[in-house]
Short mmCIF file of C-alpha atoms and ligand atoms in Angstrom, two decimals:
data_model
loop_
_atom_site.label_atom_id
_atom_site.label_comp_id
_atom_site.label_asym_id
_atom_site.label_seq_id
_atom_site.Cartn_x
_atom_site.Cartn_y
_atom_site.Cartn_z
CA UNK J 1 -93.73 44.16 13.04
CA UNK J 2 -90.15 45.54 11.99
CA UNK J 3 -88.52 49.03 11.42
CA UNK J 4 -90.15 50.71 8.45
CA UNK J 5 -87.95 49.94 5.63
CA UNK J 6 -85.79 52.62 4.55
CA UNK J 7 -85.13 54.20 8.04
CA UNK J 8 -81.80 54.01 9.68
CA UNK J 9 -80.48 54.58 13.45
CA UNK J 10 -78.04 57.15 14.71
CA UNK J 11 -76.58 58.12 18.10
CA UNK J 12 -77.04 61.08 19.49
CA UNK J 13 -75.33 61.16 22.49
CA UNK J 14 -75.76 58.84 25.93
CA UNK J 15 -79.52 58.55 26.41
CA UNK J 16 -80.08 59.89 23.16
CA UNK J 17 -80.69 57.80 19.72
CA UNK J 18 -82.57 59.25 16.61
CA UNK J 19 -84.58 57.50 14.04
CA UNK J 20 -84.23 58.95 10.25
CA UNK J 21 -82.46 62.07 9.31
CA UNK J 22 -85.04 64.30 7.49
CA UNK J 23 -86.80 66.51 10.39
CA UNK J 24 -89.77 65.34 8.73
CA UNK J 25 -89.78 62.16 9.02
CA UNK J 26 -87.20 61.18 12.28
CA UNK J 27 -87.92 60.63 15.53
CA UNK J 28 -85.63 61.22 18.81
CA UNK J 29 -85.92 59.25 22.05
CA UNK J 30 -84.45 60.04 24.64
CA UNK J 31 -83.56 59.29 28.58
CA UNK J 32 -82.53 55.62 27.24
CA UNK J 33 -80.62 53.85 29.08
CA UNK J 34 -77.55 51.54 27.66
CA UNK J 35 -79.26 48.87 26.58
CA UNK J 36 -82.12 50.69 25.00
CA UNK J 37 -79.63 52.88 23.02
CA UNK J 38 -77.65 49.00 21.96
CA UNK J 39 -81.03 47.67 20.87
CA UNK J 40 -82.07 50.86 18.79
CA UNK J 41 -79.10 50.17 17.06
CA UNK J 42 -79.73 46.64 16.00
CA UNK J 43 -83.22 47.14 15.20
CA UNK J 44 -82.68 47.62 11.56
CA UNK J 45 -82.69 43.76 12.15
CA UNK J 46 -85.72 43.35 13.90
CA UNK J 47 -87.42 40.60 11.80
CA UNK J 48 -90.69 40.47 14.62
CA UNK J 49 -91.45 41.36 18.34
CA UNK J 50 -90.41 38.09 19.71
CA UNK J 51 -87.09 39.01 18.06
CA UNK J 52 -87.25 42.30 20.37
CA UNK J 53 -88.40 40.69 23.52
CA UNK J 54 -85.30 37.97 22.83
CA UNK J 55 -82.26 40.22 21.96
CA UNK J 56 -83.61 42.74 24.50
CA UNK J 57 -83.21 40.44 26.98
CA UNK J 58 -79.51 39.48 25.86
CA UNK J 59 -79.15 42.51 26.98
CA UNK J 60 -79.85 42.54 30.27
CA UNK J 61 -83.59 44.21 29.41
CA UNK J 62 -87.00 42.91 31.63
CA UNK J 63 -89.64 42.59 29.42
CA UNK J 64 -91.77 45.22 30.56
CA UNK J 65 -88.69 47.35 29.80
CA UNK J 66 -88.81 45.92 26.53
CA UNK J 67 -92.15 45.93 25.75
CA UNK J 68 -92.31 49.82 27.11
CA UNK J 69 -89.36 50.83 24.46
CA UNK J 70 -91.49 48.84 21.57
CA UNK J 71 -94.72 51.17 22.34
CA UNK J 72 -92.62 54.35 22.33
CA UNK J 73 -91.58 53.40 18.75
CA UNK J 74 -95.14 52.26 17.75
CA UNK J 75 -96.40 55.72 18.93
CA UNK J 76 -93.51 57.55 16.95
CA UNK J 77 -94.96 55.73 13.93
CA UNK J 78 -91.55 54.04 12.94
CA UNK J 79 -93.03 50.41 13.69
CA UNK J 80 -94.85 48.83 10.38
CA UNK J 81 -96.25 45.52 10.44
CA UNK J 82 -95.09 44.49 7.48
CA UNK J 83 -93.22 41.04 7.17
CA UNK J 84 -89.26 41.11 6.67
CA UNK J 85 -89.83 38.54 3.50
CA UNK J 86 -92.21 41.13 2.11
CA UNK J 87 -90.09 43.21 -1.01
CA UNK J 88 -90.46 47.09 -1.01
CA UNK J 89 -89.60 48.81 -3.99
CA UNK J 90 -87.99 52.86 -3.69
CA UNK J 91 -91.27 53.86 -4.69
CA UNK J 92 -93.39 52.02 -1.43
CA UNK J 93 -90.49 52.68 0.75
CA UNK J 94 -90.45 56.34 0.28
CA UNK J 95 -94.47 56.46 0.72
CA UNK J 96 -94.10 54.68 4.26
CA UNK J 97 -91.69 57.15 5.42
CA UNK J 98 -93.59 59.94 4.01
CA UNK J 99 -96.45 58.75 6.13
CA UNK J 100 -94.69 59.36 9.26
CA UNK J 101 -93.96 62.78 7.18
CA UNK J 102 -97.52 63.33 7.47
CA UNK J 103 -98.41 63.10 3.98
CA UNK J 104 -100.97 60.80 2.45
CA UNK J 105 -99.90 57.62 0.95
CA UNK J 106 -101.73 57.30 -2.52
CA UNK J 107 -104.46 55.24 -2.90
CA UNK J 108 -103.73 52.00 -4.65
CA UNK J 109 -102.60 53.21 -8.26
CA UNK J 110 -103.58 49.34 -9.91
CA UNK J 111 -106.92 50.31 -10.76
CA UNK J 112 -106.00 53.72 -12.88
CA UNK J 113 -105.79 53.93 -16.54
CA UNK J 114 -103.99 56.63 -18.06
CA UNK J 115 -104.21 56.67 -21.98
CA UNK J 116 -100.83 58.50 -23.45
CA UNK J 117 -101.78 59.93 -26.51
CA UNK J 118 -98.17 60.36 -28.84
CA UNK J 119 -95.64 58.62 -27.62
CA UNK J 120 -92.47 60.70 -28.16
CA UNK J 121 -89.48 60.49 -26.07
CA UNK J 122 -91.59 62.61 -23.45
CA UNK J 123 -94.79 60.69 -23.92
CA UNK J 124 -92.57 57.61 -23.53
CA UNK J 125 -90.70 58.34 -20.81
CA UNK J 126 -93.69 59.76 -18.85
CA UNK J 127 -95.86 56.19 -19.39
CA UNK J 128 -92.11 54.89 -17.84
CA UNK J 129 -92.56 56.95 -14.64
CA UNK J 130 -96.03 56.47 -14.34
CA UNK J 131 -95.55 52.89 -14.98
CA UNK J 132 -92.87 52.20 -12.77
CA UNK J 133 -94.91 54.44 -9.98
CA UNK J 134 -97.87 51.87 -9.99
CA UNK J 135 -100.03 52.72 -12.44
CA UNK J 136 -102.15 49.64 -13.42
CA UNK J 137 -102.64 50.38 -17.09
CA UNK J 138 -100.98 52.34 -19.72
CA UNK J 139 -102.66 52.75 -23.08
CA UNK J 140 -100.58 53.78 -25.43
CA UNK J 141 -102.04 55.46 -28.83
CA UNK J 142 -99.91 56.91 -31.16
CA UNK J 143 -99.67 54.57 -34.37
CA UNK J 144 -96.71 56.34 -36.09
CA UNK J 145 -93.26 55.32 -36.83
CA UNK J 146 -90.76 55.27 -34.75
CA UNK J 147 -88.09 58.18 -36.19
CA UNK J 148 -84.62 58.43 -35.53
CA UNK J 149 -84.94 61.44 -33.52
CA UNK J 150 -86.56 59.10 -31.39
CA UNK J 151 -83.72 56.97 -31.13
CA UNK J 152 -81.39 59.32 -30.05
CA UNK J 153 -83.47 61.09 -27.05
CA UNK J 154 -84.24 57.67 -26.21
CA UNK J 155 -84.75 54.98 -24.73
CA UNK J 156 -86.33 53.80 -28.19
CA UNK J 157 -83.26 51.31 -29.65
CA UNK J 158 -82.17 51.49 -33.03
CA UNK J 159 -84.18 48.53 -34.14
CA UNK J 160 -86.92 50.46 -33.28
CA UNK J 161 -87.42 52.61 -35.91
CA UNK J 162 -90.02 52.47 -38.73
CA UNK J 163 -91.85 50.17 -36.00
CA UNK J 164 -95.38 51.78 -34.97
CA UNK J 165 -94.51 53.54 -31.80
CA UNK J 166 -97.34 52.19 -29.63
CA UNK J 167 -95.74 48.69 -30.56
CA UNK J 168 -92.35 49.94 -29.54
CA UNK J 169 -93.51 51.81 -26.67
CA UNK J 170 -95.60 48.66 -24.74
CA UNK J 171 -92.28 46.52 -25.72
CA UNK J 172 -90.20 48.93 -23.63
CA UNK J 173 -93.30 49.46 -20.84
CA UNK J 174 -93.54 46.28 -19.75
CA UNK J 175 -90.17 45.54 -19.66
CA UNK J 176 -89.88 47.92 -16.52
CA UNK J 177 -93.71 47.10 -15.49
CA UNK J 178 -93.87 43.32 -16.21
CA UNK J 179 -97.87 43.01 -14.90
CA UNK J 180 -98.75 46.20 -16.74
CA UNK J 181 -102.34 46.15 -18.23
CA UNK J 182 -102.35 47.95 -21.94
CA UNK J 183 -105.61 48.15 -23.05
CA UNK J 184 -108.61 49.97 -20.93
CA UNK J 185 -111.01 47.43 -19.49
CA UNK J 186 -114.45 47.09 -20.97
CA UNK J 187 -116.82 49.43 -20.32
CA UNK J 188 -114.12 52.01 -18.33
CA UNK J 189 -112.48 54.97 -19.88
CA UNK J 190 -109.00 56.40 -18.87
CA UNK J 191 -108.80 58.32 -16.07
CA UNK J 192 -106.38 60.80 -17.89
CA UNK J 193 -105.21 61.42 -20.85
CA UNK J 194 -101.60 62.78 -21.48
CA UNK J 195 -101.57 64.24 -25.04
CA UNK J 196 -97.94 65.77 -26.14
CA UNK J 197 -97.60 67.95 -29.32
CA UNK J 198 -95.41 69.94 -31.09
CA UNK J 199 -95.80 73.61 -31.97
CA UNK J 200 -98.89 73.98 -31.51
CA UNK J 201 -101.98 71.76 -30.21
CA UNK J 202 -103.96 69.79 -31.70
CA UNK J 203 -107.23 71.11 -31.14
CA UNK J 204 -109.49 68.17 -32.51
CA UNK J 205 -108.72 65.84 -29.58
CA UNK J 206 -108.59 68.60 -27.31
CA UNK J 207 -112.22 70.08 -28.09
CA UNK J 208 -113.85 66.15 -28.06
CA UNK J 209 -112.07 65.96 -24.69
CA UNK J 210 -113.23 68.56 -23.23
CA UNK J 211 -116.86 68.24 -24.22
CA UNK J 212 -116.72 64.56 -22.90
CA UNK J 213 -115.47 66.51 -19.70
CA UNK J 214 -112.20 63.97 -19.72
CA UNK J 215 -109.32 65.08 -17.75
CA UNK J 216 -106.34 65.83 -19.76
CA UNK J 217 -102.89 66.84 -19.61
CA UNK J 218 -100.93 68.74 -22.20
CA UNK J 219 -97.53 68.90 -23.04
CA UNK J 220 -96.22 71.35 -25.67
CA UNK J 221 -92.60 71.18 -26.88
CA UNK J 222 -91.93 73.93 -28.97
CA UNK J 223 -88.08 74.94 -30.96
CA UNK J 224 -86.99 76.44 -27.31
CA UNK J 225 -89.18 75.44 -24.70
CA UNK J 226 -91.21 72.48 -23.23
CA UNK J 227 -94.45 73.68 -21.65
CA UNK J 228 -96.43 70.98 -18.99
CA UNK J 229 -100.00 71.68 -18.68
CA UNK J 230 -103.20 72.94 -18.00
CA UNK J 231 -104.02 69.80 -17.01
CA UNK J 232 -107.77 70.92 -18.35
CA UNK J 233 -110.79 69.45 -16.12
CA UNK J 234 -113.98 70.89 -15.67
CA UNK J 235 -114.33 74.51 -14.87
CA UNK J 236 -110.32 74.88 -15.40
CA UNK J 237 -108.95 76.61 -18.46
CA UNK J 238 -108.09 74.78 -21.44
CA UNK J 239 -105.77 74.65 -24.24
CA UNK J 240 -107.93 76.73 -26.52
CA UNK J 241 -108.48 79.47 -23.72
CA UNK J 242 -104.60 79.45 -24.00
CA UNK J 243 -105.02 79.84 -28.16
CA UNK J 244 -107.39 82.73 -27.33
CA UNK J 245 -105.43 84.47 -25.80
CA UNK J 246 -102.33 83.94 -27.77
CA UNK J 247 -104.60 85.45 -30.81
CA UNK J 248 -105.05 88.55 -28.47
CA UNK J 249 -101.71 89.33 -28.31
CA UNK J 250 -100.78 88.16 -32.07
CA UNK J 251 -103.86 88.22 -34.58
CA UNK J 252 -102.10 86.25 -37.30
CA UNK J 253 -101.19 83.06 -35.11
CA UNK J 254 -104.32 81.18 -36.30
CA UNK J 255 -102.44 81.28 -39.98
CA UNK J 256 -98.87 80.49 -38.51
CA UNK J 257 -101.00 77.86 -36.35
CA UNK J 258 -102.10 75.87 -39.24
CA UNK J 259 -98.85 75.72 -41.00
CA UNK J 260 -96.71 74.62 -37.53
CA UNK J 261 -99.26 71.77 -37.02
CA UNK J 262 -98.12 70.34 -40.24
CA UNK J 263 -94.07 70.98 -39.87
CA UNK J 264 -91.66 68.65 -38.34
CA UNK J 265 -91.37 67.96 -34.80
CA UNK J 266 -89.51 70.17 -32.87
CA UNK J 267 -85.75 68.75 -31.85
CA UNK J 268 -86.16 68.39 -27.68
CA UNK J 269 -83.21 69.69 -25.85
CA UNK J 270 -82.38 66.25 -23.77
CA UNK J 271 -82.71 67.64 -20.22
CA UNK J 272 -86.28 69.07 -21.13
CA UNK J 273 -87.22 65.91 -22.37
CA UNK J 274 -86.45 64.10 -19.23
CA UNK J 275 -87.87 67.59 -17.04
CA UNK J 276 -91.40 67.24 -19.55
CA UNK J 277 -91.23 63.67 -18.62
CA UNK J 278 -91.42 64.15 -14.57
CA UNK J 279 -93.25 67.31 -14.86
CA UNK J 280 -95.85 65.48 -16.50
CA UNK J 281 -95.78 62.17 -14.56
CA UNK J 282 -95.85 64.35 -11.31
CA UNK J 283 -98.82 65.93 -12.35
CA UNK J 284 -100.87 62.95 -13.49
CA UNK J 285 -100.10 60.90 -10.29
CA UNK J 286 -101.45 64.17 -8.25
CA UNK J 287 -104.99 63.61 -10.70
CA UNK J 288 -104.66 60.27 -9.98
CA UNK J 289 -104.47 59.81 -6.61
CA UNK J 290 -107.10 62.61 -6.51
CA UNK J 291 -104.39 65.51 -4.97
CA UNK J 292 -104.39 69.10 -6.04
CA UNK J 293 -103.03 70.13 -9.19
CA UNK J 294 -100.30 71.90 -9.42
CA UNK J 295 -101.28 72.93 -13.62
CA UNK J 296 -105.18 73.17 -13.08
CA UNK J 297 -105.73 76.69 -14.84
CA UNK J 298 -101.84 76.83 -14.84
CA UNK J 299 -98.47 75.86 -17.12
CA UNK J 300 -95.13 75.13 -15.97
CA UNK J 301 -93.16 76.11 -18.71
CA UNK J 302 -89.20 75.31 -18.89
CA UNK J 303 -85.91 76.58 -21.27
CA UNK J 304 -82.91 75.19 -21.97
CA UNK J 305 -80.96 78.08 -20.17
CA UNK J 306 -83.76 78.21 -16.73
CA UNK J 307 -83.08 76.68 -13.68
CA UNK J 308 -86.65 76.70 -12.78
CA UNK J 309 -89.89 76.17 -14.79
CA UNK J 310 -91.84 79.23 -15.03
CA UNK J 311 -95.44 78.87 -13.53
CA UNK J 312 -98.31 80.45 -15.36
CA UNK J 313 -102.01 80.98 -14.11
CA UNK J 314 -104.47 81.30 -16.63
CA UNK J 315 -108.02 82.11 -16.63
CA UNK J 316 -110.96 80.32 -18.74
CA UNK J 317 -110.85 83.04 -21.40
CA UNK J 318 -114.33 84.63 -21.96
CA UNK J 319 -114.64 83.72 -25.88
CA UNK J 320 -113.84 79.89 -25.11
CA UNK J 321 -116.95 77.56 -25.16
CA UNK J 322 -115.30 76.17 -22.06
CA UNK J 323 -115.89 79.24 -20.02
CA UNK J 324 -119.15 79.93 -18.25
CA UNK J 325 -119.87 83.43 -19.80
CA UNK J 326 -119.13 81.84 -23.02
CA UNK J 327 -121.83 79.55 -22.15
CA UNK J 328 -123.96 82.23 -20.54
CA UNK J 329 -123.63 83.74 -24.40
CA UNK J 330 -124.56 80.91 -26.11
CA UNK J 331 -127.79 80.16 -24.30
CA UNK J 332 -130.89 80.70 -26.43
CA UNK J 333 -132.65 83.60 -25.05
CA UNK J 334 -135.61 82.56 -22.04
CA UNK J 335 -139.26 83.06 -23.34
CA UNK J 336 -139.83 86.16 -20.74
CA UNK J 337 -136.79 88.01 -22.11
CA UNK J 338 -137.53 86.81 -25.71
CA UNK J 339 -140.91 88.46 -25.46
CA UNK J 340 -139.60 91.66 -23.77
ZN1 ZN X 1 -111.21 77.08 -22.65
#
């Protein structure tokens, strides 16, 4: 039993002593007397109870008195039993204080597989997040070189280049993530898939995906913008409902369509590569840890000269074989109404 990592102690005022700063997360006591307030302030350094009881009674304390102050704090919820020995990363130590916080702590990320399908600088850097955040596997797919673009967005190194990205990319992975799995165990399939493109999206992966009814997030960078989402699950729009109704507003983007998906990539501005990074990593923990979705039928979309990323609902567009009434369409007519 100690103070939950991460938490530190702060008078108030006599009788008064307060426990974290975020509202929160921290926790006042008050109508202490002396002592109490002097041992609140050492318990940063409370390695167990008996260490309590003992310096409690160092200072003048009874042990009912002591034991009394030790239930307040286990009812306030800033007591963990957790040995002193035990290491806590930023990433566990922010979850235990956002318990107190009220929010869920996720459930244990070492069993999820997330499959990143091109790693870019934003495919790369998202597997980073999501690797240093506890996910238990990363696959990475994307057998194509490494470019020098690449190199300068980062963190790919110079040597890098001409390598086959997913080589690179695991290299760099487990550096951060030393017991990282990379392959998908037999007979499981990923739990999400992050595909990134350029321009315009790939809609062969997209349309198998979909019909397998596997959760998966897109990212789009485009010449000005980086756009996170729909992450596309069943019943949710998807990335062709978004090309349907891009073809509404512009009925010769199927032919500019084809022609971007074979150009260049597009040159990432460096602060939306690192924003397309967390955006994505944010919302493939949430899927992950099975939390609401902030780009289920919805895109966050960011510029280069926004503060904030522009959030877009979207609809499953009619015409898309995702959508119900597209479905409703397709059927093949009952035998009552076919003989009517
Ligand atoms: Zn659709």
């Amino acid at each position: 039993m100690r103070l939950r990592p991460g938490y530190e102690v702060y008078w108030r005022g006599p009788g008064s002593t307060q426990i974290g700063v975020d509202p929160r997360c921290a926790v006042v006591l008050d109508d202490l007397s002396d002592a109490e307030q002097q041992l609140l302030a050492e318990l940063p350094q409370m390695m167990d109870v008996d260490w309590l009881q003992a310096r409690g009674n160092e200072l003048g304390m009874r042990p009912a008195q002591v034991r009394r102050l030790q239930r307040r704090l286990a009812r306030a919820g800033v007591l963990v039993d957790l040995p002193v020995a035990a290491a806590t990363g930023p990433d566990d130590q922010y979850w235990r204080l956002a318990h107190v916080a009220g929010a869920k702590r996720p459930r244990d990320r070492s069993r999820a597989v997330v499959e990143i399908c091109r790693a870019d600088p934003i495919g790369l850097r998202t597997g980073l997040l999501l690797a240093q955040a506890g996910v238990g596997a990363i696959v990475v797919n994307d057998p194509g070189p490494v470019l020098a673009t690449d190199v300068v967005a980062g963190p790919y190194r110079g040597d890098d280049v001409g390598e086959p990205r997913q080589r690179a990319a695991l290299g760099l992975l487990r550096a951060v993530a030393p017991h990282l799995r990379t392959s998908v165990p037999t007979g499981t399939s990923p739990d999400v898939l992050l595909l990134v493109d350029h321009h315009v999206v790939d809609p062969v992966p997209v349309r198998r995906l979909r019909r397998e009814r596997r959760p998966h997030l897109s990212v789009l960078a485009t010449e000005v913008a980086v756009r996170v989402g729909p992450m596309v699950t069943p019943g949710g729009a998807c990335t062709t409902c978004l090309e349907h109704y891009r073809r509404e507003k512009d009925d010769r983007w199927p032919a500019v369509a084809a022609q971007a998906a074979l150009r260049p990539p597009a040159a990432v501005e460096t602060s939306l590569v690192w924003w397309g990074a967390v955006a994505a990593s944010q919302q493939l923990l949430a899927q992950v840890d099975g939390r609401a979705v902030a780009t289920r039928s919805a895109t966050l979309e960011l510029t280069g000269w926004q503060e904030v990323p522009t959030r877009t609902s979207w609809s499953p567009h009619p015409d898309c074989e995702c959508s119900s009434a597209h479905r409703r369409r397709a059927r093949p007519p009952s035998r009552s109404s076919a003989a009517a």
